[in-house]
């Protein structure tokens, strides 16, 4: 069982893996916590970034305490760049681990 981020929000992990509405879909452990459901639901309905982040943080803390999944490994990607041929004007990879090619310029 693996999971990778699809979009830059902690909801990408919390809702599918730990919300009881996802039981039968991606919540393979059948984890069911009314407290976590309420925090995720409230976070999803909150427009304020800081408040939403805090609510997701609380939901994450509860799931970490309950430990419905045991993470066994995580992946690492390595990207090699020949700096003699390219100048890089920013981040080499984005938050998804993909090269940000618009930041690479050929050296003259």
PDB file of N, CA and C in Angstrom:
ATOM      1  N   UNK A   1       0.848  -1.168   0.000  1.00  0.00           N
ATOM      2  CA  UNK A   1       0.000   0.000   0.000  1.00  0.00           C
ATOM      3  C   UNK A   1       0.897   1.236   0.000  1.00  0.00           C
ATOM      4  N   UNK A   2       0.700   2.108  -0.949  1.00  0.00           N
ATOM      5  CA  UNK A   2       1.479   3.339  -1.001  1.00  0.00           C
ATOM      6  C   UNK A   2       0.545   4.530  -1.174  1.00  0.00           C
ATOM      7  N   UNK A   3       1.059   5.690  -0.863  1.00  0.00           N
ATOM      8  CA  UNK A   3       0.292   6.911  -1.049  1.00  0.00           C
ATOM      9  C   UNK A   3       1.259   8.026  -1.410  1.00  0.00           C
ATOM     10  N   UNK A   4       0.904   8.809  -2.389  1.00  0.00           N
ATOM     11  CA  UNK A   4       1.732   9.951  -2.794  1.00  0.00           C
ATOM     12  C   UNK A   4       0.840  11.173  -2.906  1.00  0.00           C
ATOM     13  N   UNK A   5       1.408  12.310  -2.643  1.00  0.00           N
ATOM     14  CA  UNK A   5       0.645  13.552  -2.679  1.00  0.00           C
ATOM     15  C   UNK A   5       0.260  13.882  -4.125  1.00  0.00           C
ATOM     16  N   UNK A   6      -1.000  14.244  -4.330  1.00  0.00           N
ATOM     17  CA  UNK A   6      -1.507  14.641  -5.646  1.00  0.00           C
ATOM     18  C   UNK A   6      -1.642  16.151  -5.764  1.00  0.00           C
ATOM     19  N   UNK A   7      -1.895  16.808  -4.656  1.00  0.00           N
ATOM     20  CA  UNK A   7      -2.033  18.263  -4.647  1.00  0.00           C
ATOM     21  C   UNK A   7      -1.546  18.772  -3.289  1.00  0.00           C
ATOM     22  N   UNK A   8      -1.102  20.014  -3.230  1.00  0.00           N
ATOM     23  CA  UNK A   8      -0.414  20.517  -2.037  1.00  0.00           C
ATOM     24  C   UNK A   8      -1.331  20.859  -0.865  1.00  0.00           C
ATOM     25  N   UNK A   9      -1.930  19.844  -0.278  1.00  0.00           N
ATOM     26  CA  UNK A   9      -2.753  20.034   0.912  1.00  0.00           C
ATOM     27  C   UNK A   9      -2.694  18.768   1.758  1.00  0.00           C
ATOM     28  N   UNK A  10      -2.624  18.946   3.060  1.00  0.00           N
ATOM     29  CA  UNK A  10      -2.625  17.792   3.957  1.00  0.00           C
ATOM     30  C   UNK A  10      -3.937  17.005   3.838  1.00  0.00           C
ATOM     31  N   UNK A  11      -4.987  17.654   3.318  1.00  0.00           N
ATOM     32  CA  UNK A  11      -6.256  16.961   3.087  1.00  0.00           C
ATOM     33  C   UNK A  11      -6.067  15.784   2.133  1.00  0.00           C
ATOM     34  N   UNK A  12      -5.070  15.873   1.265  1.00  0.00           N
ATOM     35  CA  UNK A  12      -4.781  14.821   0.304  1.00  0.00           C
ATOM     36  C   UNK A  12      -4.428  13.508   0.998  1.00  0.00           C
ATOM     37  N   UNK A  13      -3.990  13.585   2.246  1.00  0.00           N
ATOM     38  CA  UNK A  13      -3.700  12.387   3.029  1.00  0.00           C
ATOM     39  C   UNK A  13      -4.811  12.111   4.041  1.00  0.00           C
ATOM     40  N   UNK A  14      -5.191  13.146   4.770  1.00  0.00           N
ATOM     41  CA  UNK A  14      -6.101  12.926   5.897  1.00  0.00           C
ATOM     42  C   UNK A  14      -7.481  12.428   5.482  1.00  0.00           C
ATOM     43  N   UNK A  15      -8.097  13.079   4.504  1.00  0.00           N
ATOM     44  CA  UNK A  15      -9.465  12.672   4.151  1.00  0.00           C
ATOM     45  C   UNK A  15      -9.520  11.256   3.572  1.00  0.00           C
ATOM     46  N   UNK A  16      -8.760  10.933   2.536  1.00  0.00           N
ATOM     47  CA  UNK A  16      -8.908   9.604   1.951  1.00  0.00           C
ATOM     48  C   UNK A  16      -8.457   8.462   2.867  1.00  0.00           C
ATOM     49  N   UNK A  17      -7.436   8.701   3.672  1.00  0.00           N
ATOM     50  CA  UNK A  17      -6.894   7.609   4.479  1.00  0.00           C
ATOM     51  C   UNK A  17      -7.543   7.462   5.848  1.00  0.00           C
ATOM     52  N   UNK A  18      -8.103   8.560   6.396  1.00  0.00           N
ATOM     53  CA  UNK A  18      -8.545   8.507   7.789  1.00  0.00           C
ATOM     54  C   UNK A  18      -9.972   8.969   8.052  1.00  0.00           C
ATOM     55  N   UNK A  19     -10.650   9.563   7.103  1.00  0.00           N
ATOM     56  CA  UNK A  19     -12.038   9.984   7.331  1.00  0.00           C
ATOM     57  C   UNK A  19     -12.936   8.759   7.178  1.00  0.00           C
ATOM     58  N   UNK A  20     -13.925   8.620   8.045  1.00  0.00           N
ATOM     59  CA  UNK A  20     -14.799   7.433   7.996  1.00  0.00           C
ATOM     60  C   UNK A  20     -15.618   7.367   6.704  1.00  0.00           C
ATOM     61  N   UNK A  21     -15.839   8.507   6.037  1.00  0.00           N
ATOM     62  CA  UNK A  21     -16.558   8.497   4.757  1.00  0.00           C
ATOM     63  C   UNK A  21     -15.751   7.793   3.671  1.00  0.00           C
ATOM     64  N   UNK A  22     -14.458   7.600   3.897  1.00  0.00           N
ATOM     65  CA  UNK A  22     -13.591   6.928   2.919  1.00  0.00           C
ATOM     66  C   UNK A  22     -13.453   5.432   3.184  1.00  0.00           C
ATOM     67  N   UNK A  23     -14.135   4.936   4.215  1.00  0.00           N
ATOM     68  CA  UNK A  23     -14.121   3.481   4.452  1.00  0.00           C
ATOM     69  C   UNK A  23     -14.765   2.811   3.240  1.00  0.00           C
ATOM     70  N   UNK A  24     -14.099   1.817   2.706  1.00  0.00           N
ATOM     71  CA  UNK A  24     -14.570   1.159   1.497  1.00  0.00           C
ATOM     72  C   UNK A  24     -13.907   1.721   0.251  1.00  0.00           C
ATOM     73  N   UNK A  25     -13.240   2.872   0.400  1.00  0.00           N
ATOM     74  CA  UNK A  25     -12.461   3.448  -0.698  1.00  0.00           C
ATOM     75  C   UNK A  25     -10.979   3.327  -0.330  1.00  0.00           C
ATOM     76  N   UNK A  26     -10.361   4.425   0.071  1.00  0.00           N
ATOM     77  CA  UNK A  26      -8.932   4.402   0.389  1.00  0.00           C
ATOM     78  C   UNK A  26      -8.631   4.249   1.876  1.00  0.00           C
ATOM     79  N   UNK A  27      -9.640   4.282   2.723  1.00  0.00           N
ATOM     80  CA  UNK A  27      -9.452   4.063   4.158  1.00  0.00           C
ATOM     81  C   UNK A  27      -9.459   2.552   4.395  1.00  0.00           C
ATOM     82  N   UNK A  28      -8.343   1.907   4.011  1.00  0.00           N
ATOM     83  CA  UNK A  28      -8.253   0.444   4.054  1.00  0.00           C
ATOM     84  C   UNK A  28      -8.246  -0.112   5.467  1.00  0.00           C
ATOM     85  N   UNK A  29      -7.847   0.702   6.445  1.00  0.00           N
ATOM     86  CA  UNK A  29      -7.799   0.220   7.831  1.00  0.00           C
ATOM     87  C   UNK A  29      -9.163   0.300   8.506  1.00  0.00           C
ATOM     88  N   UNK A  30     -10.127   0.916   7.824  1.00  0.00           N
ATOM     89  CA  UNK A  30     -11.471   1.123   8.373  1.00  0.00           C
ATOM     90  C   UNK A  30     -11.415   1.987   9.641  1.00  0.00           C
ATOM     91  N   UNK A  31     -10.412   2.863   9.686  1.00  0.00           N
ATOM     92  CA  UNK A  31     -10.258   3.780  10.814  1.00  0.00           C
ATOM     93  C   UNK A  31     -11.491   4.672  10.905  1.00  0.00           C
ATOM     94  N   UNK A  32     -12.037   4.785  12.118  1.00  0.00           N
ATOM     95  CA  UNK A  32     -13.249   5.568  12.326  1.00  0.00           C
ATOM     96  C   UNK A  32     -13.109   6.348  13.625  1.00  0.00           C
ATOM     97  N   UNK A  33     -12.987   7.658  13.495  1.00  0.00           N
ATOM     98  CA  UNK A  33     -12.881   8.524  14.664  1.00  0.00           C
ATOM     99  C   UNK A  33     -13.781   9.734  14.443  1.00  0.00           C
ATOM    100  N   UNK A  34     -14.877   9.833  15.210  1.00  0.00           N
ATOM    101  CA  UNK A  34     -15.733  11.016  15.087  1.00  0.00           C
ATOM    102  C   UNK A  34     -14.971  12.316  15.306  1.00  0.00           C
ATOM    103  N   UNK A  35     -13.967  12.304  16.187  1.00  0.00           N
ATOM    104  CA  UNK A  35     -13.178  13.512  16.434  1.00  0.00           C
ATOM    105  C   UNK A  35     -12.395  13.911  15.180  1.00  0.00           C
ATOM    106  N   UNK A  36     -11.754  12.945  14.539  1.00  0.00           N
ATOM    107  CA  UNK A  36     -10.986  13.221  13.323  1.00  0.00           C
ATOM    108  C   UNK A  36     -11.923  13.648  12.198  1.00  0.00           C
ATOM    109  N   UNK A  37     -13.044  12.943  12.039  1.00  0.00           N
ATOM    110  CA  UNK A  37     -14.024  13.323  11.013  1.00  0.00           C
ATOM    111  C   UNK A  37     -14.459  14.773  11.193  1.00  0.00           C
ATOM    112  N   UNK A  38     -14.758  15.164  12.438  1.00  0.00           N
ATOM    113  CA  UNK A  38     -15.220  16.524  12.703  1.00  0.00           C
ATOM    114  C   UNK A  38     -14.153  17.563  12.395  1.00  0.00           C
ATOM    115  N   UNK A  39     -12.914  17.278  12.764  1.00  0.00           N
ATOM    116  CA  UNK A  39     -11.823  18.220  12.491  1.00  0.00           C
ATOM    117  C   UNK A  39     -11.571  18.360  10.994  1.00  0.00           C
ATOM    118  N   UNK A  40     -11.583  17.241  10.273  1.00  0.00           N
ATOM    119  CA  UNK A  40     -11.378  17.294   8.818  1.00  0.00           C
ATOM    120  C   UNK A  40     -12.534  18.032   8.148  1.00  0.00           C
ATOM    121  N   UNK A  41     -13.759  17.715   8.542  1.00  0.00           N
ATOM    122  CA  UNK A  41     -14.924  18.391   7.955  1.00  0.00           C
ATOM    123  C   UNK A  41     -14.873  19.899   8.202  1.00  0.00           C
ATOM    124  N   UNK A  42     -14.518  20.266   9.434  1.00  0.00           N
ATOM    125  CA  UNK A  42     -14.446  21.692   9.761  1.00  0.00           C
ATOM    126  C   UNK A  42     -13.322  22.363   8.972  1.00  0.00           C
ATOM    127  N   UNK A  43     -12.169  21.699   8.856  1.00  0.00           N
ATOM    128  CA  UNK A  43     -11.050  22.259   8.092  1.00  0.00           C
ATOM    129  C   UNK A  43     -11.424  22.452   6.629  1.00  0.00           C
ATOM    130  N   UNK A  44     -12.114  21.486   6.060  1.00  0.00           N
ATOM    131  CA  UNK A  44     -12.526  21.581   4.653  1.00  0.00           C
ATOM    132  C   UNK A  44     -13.502  22.735   4.424  1.00  0.00           C
ATOM    133  N   UNK A  45     -14.219  23.155   5.455  1.00  0.00           N
ATOM    134  CA  UNK A  45     -15.205  24.233   5.322  1.00  0.00           C
ATOM    135  C   UNK A  45     -14.653  25.583   5.771  1.00  0.00           C
ATOM    136  N   UNK A  46     -13.377  25.625   6.122  1.00  0.00           N
ATOM    137  CA  UNK A  46     -12.767  26.842   6.649  1.00  0.00           C
ATOM    138  C   UNK A  46     -11.953  27.540   5.568  1.00  0.00           C
ATOM    139  N   UNK A  47     -12.242  28.811   5.335  1.00  0.00           N
ATOM    140  CA  UNK A  47     -11.532  29.583   4.304  1.00  0.00           C
ATOM    141  C   UNK A  47     -10.211  30.152   4.808  1.00  0.00           C
ATOM    142  N   UNK A  48     -10.106  30.463   6.098  1.00  0.00           N
ATOM    143  CA  UNK A  48      -8.902  31.060   6.650  1.00  0.00           C
ATOM    144  C   UNK A  48      -7.759  30.033   6.666  1.00  0.00           C
ATOM    145  N   UNK A  49      -6.652  30.356   5.992  1.00  0.00           N
ATOM    146  CA  UNK A  49      -5.529  29.419   5.865  1.00  0.00           C
ATOM    147  C   UNK A  49      -4.969  28.975   7.213  1.00  0.00           C
ATOM    148  N   UNK A  50      -4.746  29.915   8.113  1.00  0.00           N
ATOM    149  CA  UNK A  50      -4.150  29.574   9.408  1.00  0.00           C
ATOM    150  C   UNK A  50      -5.075  28.697  10.241  1.00  0.00           C
ATOM    151  N   UNK A  51      -6.349  29.035  10.250  1.00  0.00           N
ATOM    152  CA  UNK A  51      -7.320  28.240  11.006  1.00  0.00           C
ATOM    153  C   UNK A  51      -7.449  26.832  10.419  1.00  0.00           C
ATOM    154  N   UNK A  52      -7.491  26.754   9.085  1.00  0.00           N
ATOM    155  CA  UNK A  52      -7.593  25.451   8.417  1.00  0.00           C
ATOM    156  C   UNK A  52      -6.356  24.603   8.722  1.00  0.00           C
ATOM    157  N   UNK A  53      -5.183  25.214   8.658  1.00  0.00           N
ATOM    158  CA  UNK A  53      -3.940  24.500   8.949  1.00  0.00           C
ATOM    159  C   UNK A  53      -3.942  23.976  10.389  1.00  0.00           C
ATOM    160  N   UNK A  54      -4.432  24.778  11.317  1.00  0.00           N
ATOM    161  CA  UNK A  54      -4.492  24.352  12.722  1.00  0.00           C
ATOM    162  C   UNK A  54      -5.444  23.171  12.900  1.00  0.00           C
ATOM    163  N   UNK A  55      -6.590  23.221  12.224  1.00  0.00           N
ATOM    164  CA  UNK A  55      -7.553  22.116  12.319  1.00  0.00           C
ATOM    165  C   UNK A  55      -6.977  20.829  11.738  1.00  0.00           C
ATOM    166  N   UNK A  56      -6.332  20.940  10.589  1.00  0.00           N
ATOM    167  CA  UNK A  56      -5.689  19.753  10.007  1.00  0.00           C
ATOM    168  C   UNK A  56      -4.584  19.239  10.929  1.00  0.00           C
ATOM    169  N   UNK A  57      -3.865  20.163  11.566  1.00  0.00           N
ATOM    170  CA  UNK A  57      -2.825  19.760  12.511  1.00  0.00           C
ATOM    171  C   UNK A  57      -3.392  18.973  13.682  1.00  0.00           C
ATOM    172  N   UNK A  58      -4.547  19.410  14.182  1.00  0.00           N
ATOM    173  CA  UNK A  58      -5.207  18.673  15.271  1.00  0.00           C
ATOM    174  C   UNK A  58      -5.636  17.287  14.801  1.00  0.00           C
ATOM    175  N   UNK A  59      -6.220  17.209  13.606  1.00  0.00           N
ATOM    176  CA  UNK A  59      -6.650  15.912  13.062  1.00  0.00           C
ATOM    177  C   UNK A  59      -5.449  14.993  12.882  1.00  0.00           C
ATOM    178  N   UNK A  60      -4.355  15.558  12.395  1.00  0.00           N
ATOM    179  CA  UNK A  60      -3.142  14.769  12.209  1.00  0.00           C
ATOM    180  C   UNK A  60      -2.596  14.264  13.548  1.00  0.00           C
ATOM    181  N   UNK A  61      -2.643  15.114  14.579  1.00  0.00           N
ATOM    182  CA  UNK A  61      -2.153  14.716  15.903  1.00  0.00           C
ATOM    183  C   UNK A  61      -2.965  13.550  16.461  1.00  0.00           C
ATOM    184  N   UNK A  62      -4.288  13.588  16.274  1.00  0.00           N
ATOM    185  CA  UNK A  62      -5.133  12.490  16.759  1.00  0.00           C
ATOM    186  C   UNK A  62      -4.812  11.202  16.013  1.00  0.00           C
ATOM    187  N   UNK A  63      -4.694  11.277  14.684  1.00  0.00           N
ATOM    188  CA  UNK A  63      -4.394  10.045  13.922  1.00  0.00           C
ATOM    189  C   UNK A  63      -3.007   9.522  14.263  1.00  0.00           C
ATOM    190  N   UNK A  64      -2.045  10.411  14.501  1.00  0.00           N
ATOM    191  CA  UNK A  64      -0.709   9.946  14.889  1.00  0.00           C
ATOM    192  C   UNK A  64      -0.741   9.262  16.254  1.00  0.00           C
ATOM    193  N   UNK A  65      -1.558   9.781  17.146  1.00  0.00           N
ATOM    194  CA  UNK A  65      -1.692   9.163  18.468  1.00  0.00           C
ATOM    195  C   UNK A  65      -2.365   7.796  18.361  1.00  0.00           C
ATOM    196  N   UNK A  66      -3.407   7.697  17.504  1.00  0.00           N
ATOM    197  CA  UNK A  66      -4.123   6.431  17.329  1.00  0.00           C
ATOM    198  C   UNK A  66      -3.326   5.429  16.498  1.00  0.00           C
ATOM    199  N   UNK A  67      -2.474   5.905  15.611  1.00  0.00           N
ATOM    200  CA  UNK A  67      -1.622   5.129  14.728  1.00  0.00           C
ATOM    201  C   UNK A  67      -2.369   4.018  13.973  1.00  0.00           C
ATOM    202  N   UNK A  68      -3.358   4.404  13.156  1.00  0.00           N
ATOM    203  CA  UNK A  68      -4.080   3.397  12.382  1.00  0.00           C
ATOM    204  C   UNK A  68      -3.252   2.790  11.247  1.00  0.00           C
ATOM    205  N   UNK A  69      -2.195   3.476  10.839  1.00  0.00           N
ATOM    206  CA  UNK A  69      -1.271   2.969   9.818  1.00  0.00           C
ATOM    207  C   UNK A  69       0.134   3.025  10.381  1.00  0.00           C
ATOM    208  N   UNK A  70       0.948   2.079   9.989  1.00  0.00           N
ATOM    209  CA  UNK A  70       2.341   2.076  10.405  1.00  0.00           C
ATOM    210  C   UNK A  70       3.205   2.341   9.176  1.00  0.00           C
ATOM    211  N   UNK A  71       3.769   3.541   9.074  1.00  0.00           N
ATOM    212  CA  UNK A  71       4.617   3.827   7.911  1.00  0.00           C
ATOM    213  C   UNK A  71       5.886   2.978   7.980  1.00  0.00           C
ATOM    214  N   UNK A  72       6.152   2.233   6.920  1.00  0.00           N
ATOM    215  CA  UNK A  72       7.301   1.341   6.904  1.00  0.00           C
ATOM    216  C   UNK A  72       8.486   1.906   6.137  1.00  0.00           C
ATOM    217  N   UNK A  73       8.237   2.764   5.174  1.00  0.00           N
ATOM    218  CA  UNK A  73       9.325   3.348   4.392  1.00  0.00           C
ATOM    219  C   UNK A  73       8.837   4.607   3.708  1.00  0.00           C
ATOM    220  N   UNK A  74       9.754   5.361   3.195  1.00  0.00           N
ATOM    221  CA  UNK A  74       9.416   6.524   2.385  1.00  0.00           C
ATOM    222  C   UNK A  74      10.425   6.583   1.245  1.00  0.00           C
ATOM    223  N   UNK A  75       9.991   7.140   0.152  1.00  0.00           N
ATOM    224  CA  UNK A  75      10.843   7.206  -1.031  1.00  0.00           C
ATOM    225  C   UNK A  75      11.661   8.480  -1.082  1.00  0.00           C
ATOM    226  N   UNK A  76      12.770   8.396  -1.751  1.00  0.00           N
ATOM    227  CA  UNK A  76      13.646   9.538  -1.974  1.00  0.00           C
ATOM    228  C   UNK A  76      13.994   9.547  -3.454  1.00  0.00           C
ATOM    229  N   UNK A  77      13.937  10.714  -4.059  1.00  0.00           N
ATOM    230  CA  UNK A  77      14.334  10.854  -5.453  1.00  0.00           C
ATOM    231  C   UNK A  77      15.600  11.694  -5.514  1.00  0.00           C
ATOM    232  N   UNK A  78      16.502  11.306  -6.370  1.00  0.00           N
ATOM    233  CA  UNK A  78      17.722  12.069  -6.591  1.00  0.00           C
ATOM    234  C   UNK A  78      17.706  12.606  -8.011  1.00  0.00           C
ATOM    235  N   UNK A  79      18.116  13.852  -8.185  1.00  0.00           N
ATOM    236  CA  UNK A  79      18.188  14.491  -9.500  1.00  0.00           C
ATOM    237  C   UNK A  79      19.606  15.021  -9.679  1.00  0.00           C
ATOM    238  N   UNK A  80      20.255  14.585 -10.741  1.00  0.00           N
ATOM    239  CA  UNK A  80      21.610  15.040 -11.031  1.00  0.00           C
ATOM    240  C   UNK A  80      21.556  16.101 -12.113  1.00  0.00           C
ATOM    241  N   UNK A  81      22.326  17.157 -11.936  1.00  0.00           N
ATOM    242  CA  UNK A  81      22.362  18.261 -12.894  1.00  0.00           C
ATOM    243  C   UNK A  81      23.819  18.585 -13.187  1.00  0.00           C
ATOM    244  N   UNK A  82      24.138  18.669 -14.448  1.00  0.00           N
ATOM    245  CA  UNK A  82      25.479  19.068 -14.856  1.00  0.00           C
ATOM    246  C   UNK A  82      25.549  20.592 -14.794  1.00  0.00           C
ATOM    247  N   UNK A  83      26.130  21.118 -13.737  1.00  0.00           N
ATOM    248  CA  UNK A  83      26.178  22.568 -13.528  1.00  0.00           C
ATOM    249  C   UNK A  83      27.126  23.272 -14.490  1.00  0.00           C
ATOM    250  N   UNK A  84      27.959  22.501 -15.207  1.00  0.00           N
ATOM    251  CA  UNK A  84      28.805  23.117 -16.230  1.00  0.00           C
ATOM    252  C   UNK A  84      27.987  23.455 -17.467  1.00  0.00           C
ATOM    253  N   UNK A  85      26.846  22.779 -17.664  1.00  0.00           N
ATOM    254  CA  UNK A  85      26.019  23.002 -18.847  1.00  0.00           C
ATOM    255  C   UNK A  85      24.761  23.817 -18.570  1.00  0.00           C
ATOM    256  N   UNK A  86      24.349  23.879 -17.294  1.00  0.00           N
ATOM    257  CA  UNK A  86      23.112  24.579 -16.967  1.00  0.00           C
ATOM    258  C   UNK A  86      23.310  25.546 -15.811  1.00  0.00           C
ATOM    259  N   UNK A  87      22.635  26.675 -15.907  1.00  0.00           N
ATOM    260  CA  UNK A  87      22.521  27.606 -14.793  1.00  0.00           C
ATOM    261  C   UNK A  87      21.120  27.432 -14.241  1.00  0.00           C
ATOM    262  N   UNK A  88      20.990  27.381 -12.937  1.00  0.00           N
ATOM    263  CA  UNK A  88      19.694  27.159 -12.310  1.00  0.00           C
ATOM    264  C   UNK A  88      19.293  28.420 -11.550  1.00  0.00           C
ATOM    265  N   UNK A  89      18.108  28.935 -11.870  1.00  0.00           N
ATOM    266  CA  UNK A  89      17.643  30.191 -11.289  1.00  0.00           C
ATOM    267  C   UNK A  89      16.503  29.994 -10.303  1.00  0.00           C
ATOM    268  N   UNK A  90      16.565  28.982  -9.476  1.00  0.00           N
ATOM    269  CA  UNK A  90      15.498  28.747  -8.503  1.00  0.00           C
ATOM    270  C   UNK A  90      15.521  27.303  -8.044  1.00  0.00           C
ATOM    271  N   UNK A  91      14.367  26.848  -7.609  1.00  0.00           N
ATOM    272  CA  UNK A  91      14.250  25.482  -7.093  1.00  0.00           C
ATOM    273  C   UNK A  91      14.528  24.460  -8.190  1.00  0.00           C
ATOM    274  N   UNK A  92      15.273  23.424  -7.871  1.00  0.00           N
ATOM    275  CA  UNK A  92      15.581  22.361  -8.827  1.00  0.00           C
ATOM    276  C   UNK A  92      14.383  21.431  -8.987  1.00  0.00           C
ATOM    277  N   UNK A  93      13.693  21.151  -7.878  1.00  0.00           N
ATOM    278  CA  UNK A  93      12.508  20.291  -7.935  1.00  0.00           C
ATOM    279  C   UNK A  93      11.350  20.986  -7.233  1.00  0.00           C
ATOM    280  N   UNK A  94      10.127  20.635  -7.621  1.00  0.00           N
ATOM    281  CA  UNK A  94       8.951  21.209  -6.971  1.00  0.00           C
ATOM    282  C   UNK A  94       8.542  20.331  -5.794  1.00  0.00           C
ATOM    283  N   UNK A  95       7.434  20.688  -5.156  1.00  0.00           N
ATOM    284  CA  UNK A  95       7.011  19.944  -3.960  1.00  0.00           C
ATOM    285  C   UNK A  95       6.600  18.503  -4.252  1.00  0.00           C
ATOM    286  N   UNK A  96       6.405  18.186  -5.525  1.00  0.00           N
ATOM    287  CA  UNK A  96       6.051  16.820  -5.914  1.00  0.00           C
ATOM    288  C   UNK A  96       7.281  16.007  -6.286  1.00  0.00           C
ATOM    289  N   UNK A  97       8.463  16.622  -6.208  1.00  0.00           N
ATOM    290  CA  UNK A  97       9.694  15.928  -6.541  1.00  0.00           C
ATOM    291  C   UNK A  97      10.022  15.938  -8.019  1.00  0.00           C
ATOM    292  N   UNK A  98       9.323  16.764  -8.774  1.00  0.00           N
ATOM    293  CA  UNK A  98       9.542  16.826 -10.221  1.00  0.00           C
ATOM    294  C   UNK A  98      10.463  18.000 -10.562  1.00  0.00           C
ATOM    295  N   UNK A  99      11.338  17.821 -11.549  1.00  0.00           N
ATOM    296  CA  UNK A  99      12.234  18.922 -11.940  1.00  0.00           C
ATOM    297  C   UNK A  99      11.456  20.149 -12.409  1.00  0.00           C
ATOM    298  N   UNK A 100      11.923  21.316 -12.018  1.00  0.00           N
ATOM    299  CA  UNK A 100      11.327  22.583 -12.437  1.00  0.00           C
ATOM    300  C   UNK A 100      12.163  23.080 -13.618  1.00  0.00           C
ATOM    301  N   UNK A 101      11.854  22.588 -14.800  1.00  0.00           N
ATOM    302  CA  UNK A 101      12.692  22.828 -15.966  1.00  0.00           C
ATOM    303  C   UNK A 101      12.760  24.298 -16.365  1.00  0.00           C
ATOM    304  N   UNK A 102      11.751  25.088 -16.034  1.00  0.00           N
ATOM    305  CA  UNK A 102      11.779  26.503 -16.400  1.00  0.00           C
ATOM    306  C   UNK A 102      12.892  27.253 -15.661  1.00  0.00           C
ATOM    307  N   UNK A 103      13.450  26.662 -14.616  1.00  0.00           N
ATOM    308  CA  UNK A 103      14.522  27.295 -13.866  1.00  0.00           C
ATOM    309  C   UNK A 103      15.911  26.984 -14.443  1.00  0.00           C
ATOM    310  N   UNK A 104      15.976  26.070 -15.422  1.00  0.00           N
ATOM    311  CA  UNK A 104      17.242  25.660 -16.014  1.00  0.00           C
ATOM    312  C   UNK A 104      17.503  26.473 -17.285  1.00  0.00           C
ATOM    313  N   UNK A 105      18.696  27.062 -17.381  1.00  0.00           N
ATOM    314  CA  UNK A 105      19.077  27.774 -18.594  1.00  0.00           C
ATOM    315  C   UNK A 105      20.425  27.233 -19.050  1.00  0.00           C
ATOM    316  N   UNK A 106      20.559  27.008 -20.356  1.00  0.00           N
ATOM    317  CA  UNK A 106      21.863  26.538 -20.850  1.00  0.00           C
ATOM    318  C   UNK A 106      22.933  27.603 -20.639  1.00  0.00           C
ATOM    319  N   UNK A 107      24.103  27.167 -20.253  1.00  0.00           N
ATOM    320  CA  UNK A 107      25.240  28.099 -20.131  1.00  0.00           C
ATOM    321  C   UNK A 107      25.814  28.310 -21.524  1.00  0.00           C
ATOM    322  N   UNK A 108      26.303  29.514 -21.760  1.00  0.00           N
ATOM    323  CA  UNK A 108      26.897  29.828 -23.072  1.00  0.00           C
ATOM    324  C   UNK A 108      28.293  29.291 -23.172  1.00  0.00           C
TER     325      UNK A 108
END
